[in-house]
XYZ file of N, CA and C in Angstrom:
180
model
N -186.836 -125.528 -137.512
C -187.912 -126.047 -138.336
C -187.824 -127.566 -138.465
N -186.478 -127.947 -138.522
C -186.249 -129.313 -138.399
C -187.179 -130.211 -137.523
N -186.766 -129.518 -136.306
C -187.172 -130.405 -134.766
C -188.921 -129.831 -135.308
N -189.418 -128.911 -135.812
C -191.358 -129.225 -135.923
C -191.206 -130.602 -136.573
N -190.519 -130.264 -137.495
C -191.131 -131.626 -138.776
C -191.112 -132.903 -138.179
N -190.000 -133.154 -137.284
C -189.819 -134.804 -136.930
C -190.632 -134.723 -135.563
N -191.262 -133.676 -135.058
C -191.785 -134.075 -134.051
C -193.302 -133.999 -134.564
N -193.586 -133.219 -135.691
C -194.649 -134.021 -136.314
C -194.722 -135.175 -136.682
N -193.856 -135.400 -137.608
C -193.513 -137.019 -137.807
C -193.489 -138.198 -137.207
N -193.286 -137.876 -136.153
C -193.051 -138.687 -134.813
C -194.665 -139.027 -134.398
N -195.183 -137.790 -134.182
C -196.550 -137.731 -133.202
C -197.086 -138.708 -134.649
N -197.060 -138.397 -135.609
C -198.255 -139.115 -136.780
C -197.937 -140.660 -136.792
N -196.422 -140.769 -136.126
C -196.275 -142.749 -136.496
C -196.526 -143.314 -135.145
N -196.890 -142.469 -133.897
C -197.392 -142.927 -132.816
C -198.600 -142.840 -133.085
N -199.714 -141.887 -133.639
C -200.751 -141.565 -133.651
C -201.146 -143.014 -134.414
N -200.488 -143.324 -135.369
C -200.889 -144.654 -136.457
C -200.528 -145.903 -135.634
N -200.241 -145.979 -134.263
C -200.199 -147.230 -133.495
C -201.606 -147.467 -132.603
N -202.203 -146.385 -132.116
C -203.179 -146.269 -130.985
C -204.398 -146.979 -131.853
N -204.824 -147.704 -131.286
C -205.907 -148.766 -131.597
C -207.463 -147.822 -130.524
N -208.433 -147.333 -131.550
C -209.268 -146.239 -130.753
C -210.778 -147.856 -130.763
N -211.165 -147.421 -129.342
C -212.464 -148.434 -129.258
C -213.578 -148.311 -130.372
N -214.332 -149.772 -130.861
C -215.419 -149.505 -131.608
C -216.206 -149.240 -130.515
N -217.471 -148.876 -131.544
C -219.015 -148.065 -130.832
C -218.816 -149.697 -129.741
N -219.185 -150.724 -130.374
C -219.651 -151.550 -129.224
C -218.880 -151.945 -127.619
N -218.260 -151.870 -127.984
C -216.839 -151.764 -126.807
C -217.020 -150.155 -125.738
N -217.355 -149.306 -126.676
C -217.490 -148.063 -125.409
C -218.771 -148.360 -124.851
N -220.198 -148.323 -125.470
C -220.802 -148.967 -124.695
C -220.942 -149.925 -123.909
N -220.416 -151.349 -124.273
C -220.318 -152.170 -123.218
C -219.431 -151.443 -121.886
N -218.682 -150.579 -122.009
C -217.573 -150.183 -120.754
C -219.013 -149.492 -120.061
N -219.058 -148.710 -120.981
C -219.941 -147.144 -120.533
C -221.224 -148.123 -119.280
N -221.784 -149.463 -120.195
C -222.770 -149.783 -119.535
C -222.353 -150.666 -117.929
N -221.091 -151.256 -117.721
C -220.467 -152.198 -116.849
C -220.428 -150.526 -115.928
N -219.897 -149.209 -116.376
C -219.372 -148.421 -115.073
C -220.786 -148.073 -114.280
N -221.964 -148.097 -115.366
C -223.368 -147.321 -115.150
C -223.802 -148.231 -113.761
N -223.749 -149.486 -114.175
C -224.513 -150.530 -113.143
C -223.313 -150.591 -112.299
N -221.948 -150.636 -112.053
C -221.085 -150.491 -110.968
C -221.601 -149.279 -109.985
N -221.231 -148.042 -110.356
C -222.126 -146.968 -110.093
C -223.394 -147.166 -109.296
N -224.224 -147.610 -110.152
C -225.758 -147.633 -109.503
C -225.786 -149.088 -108.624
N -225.170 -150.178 -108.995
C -224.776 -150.567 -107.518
C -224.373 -150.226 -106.233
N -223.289 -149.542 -105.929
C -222.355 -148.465 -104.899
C -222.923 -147.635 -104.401
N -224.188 -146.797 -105.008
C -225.009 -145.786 -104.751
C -226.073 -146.484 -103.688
N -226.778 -147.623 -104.190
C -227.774 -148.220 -103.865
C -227.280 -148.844 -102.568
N -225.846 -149.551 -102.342
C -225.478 -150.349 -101.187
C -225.128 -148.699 -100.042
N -224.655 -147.584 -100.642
C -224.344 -146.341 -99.674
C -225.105 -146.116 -99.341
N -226.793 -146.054 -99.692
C -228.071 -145.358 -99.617
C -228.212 -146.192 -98.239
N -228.173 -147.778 -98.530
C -229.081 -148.690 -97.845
C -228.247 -148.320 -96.341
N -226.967 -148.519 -96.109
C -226.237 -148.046 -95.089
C -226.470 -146.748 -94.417
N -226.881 -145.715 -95.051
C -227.245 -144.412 -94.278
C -228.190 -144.475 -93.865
N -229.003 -145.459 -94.627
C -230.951 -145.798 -94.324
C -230.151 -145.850 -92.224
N -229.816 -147.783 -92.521
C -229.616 -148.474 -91.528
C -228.905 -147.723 -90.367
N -227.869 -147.080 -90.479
C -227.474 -146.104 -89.818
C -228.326 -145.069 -89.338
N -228.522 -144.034 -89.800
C -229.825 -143.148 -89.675
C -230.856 -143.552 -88.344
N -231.261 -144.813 -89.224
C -232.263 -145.095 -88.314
C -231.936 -145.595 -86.888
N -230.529 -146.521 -87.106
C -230.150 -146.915 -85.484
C -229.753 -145.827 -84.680
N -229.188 -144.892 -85.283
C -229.024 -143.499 -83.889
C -230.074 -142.876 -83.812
N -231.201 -142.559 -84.957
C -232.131 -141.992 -84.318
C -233.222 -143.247 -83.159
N -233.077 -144.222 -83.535
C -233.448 -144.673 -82.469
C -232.911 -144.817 -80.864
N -231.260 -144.703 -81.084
C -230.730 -144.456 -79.616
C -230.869 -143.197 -79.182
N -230.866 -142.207 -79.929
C -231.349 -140.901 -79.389
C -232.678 -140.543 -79.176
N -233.135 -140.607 -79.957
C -234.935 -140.467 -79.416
C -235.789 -142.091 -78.473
């Protein structure tokens, strides 16, 4: 019973160190991964375009 208590104890004076993000901070992340994302998507798209089209033009 010992070892619960101090390993409760323990978890609650680590738990009282962790610094949790404000609202504005997760959004700003949330919004930097959205447009990383929809950048990466948009430059992969444009490459399959360009691709795509140069073999179907060497093949047909």
């Amino acid at each position: 019973m010992n070892k619960l208590v101090s390993y409760y104890n323990h978890s609650k004076e680590e738990l009282s160190k962790v610094i949790f993000p404000i609202k504005e901070q997760v959004r700003s992340a949330y919004m930097s991964v959205f447009v990383v994302v929809t950048v990466i998507t948009i430059f992969l798209a444009l490459v399959d375009l360009i691709m795509s089209f140069t073999l179907s033009s060497f093949i047909g």
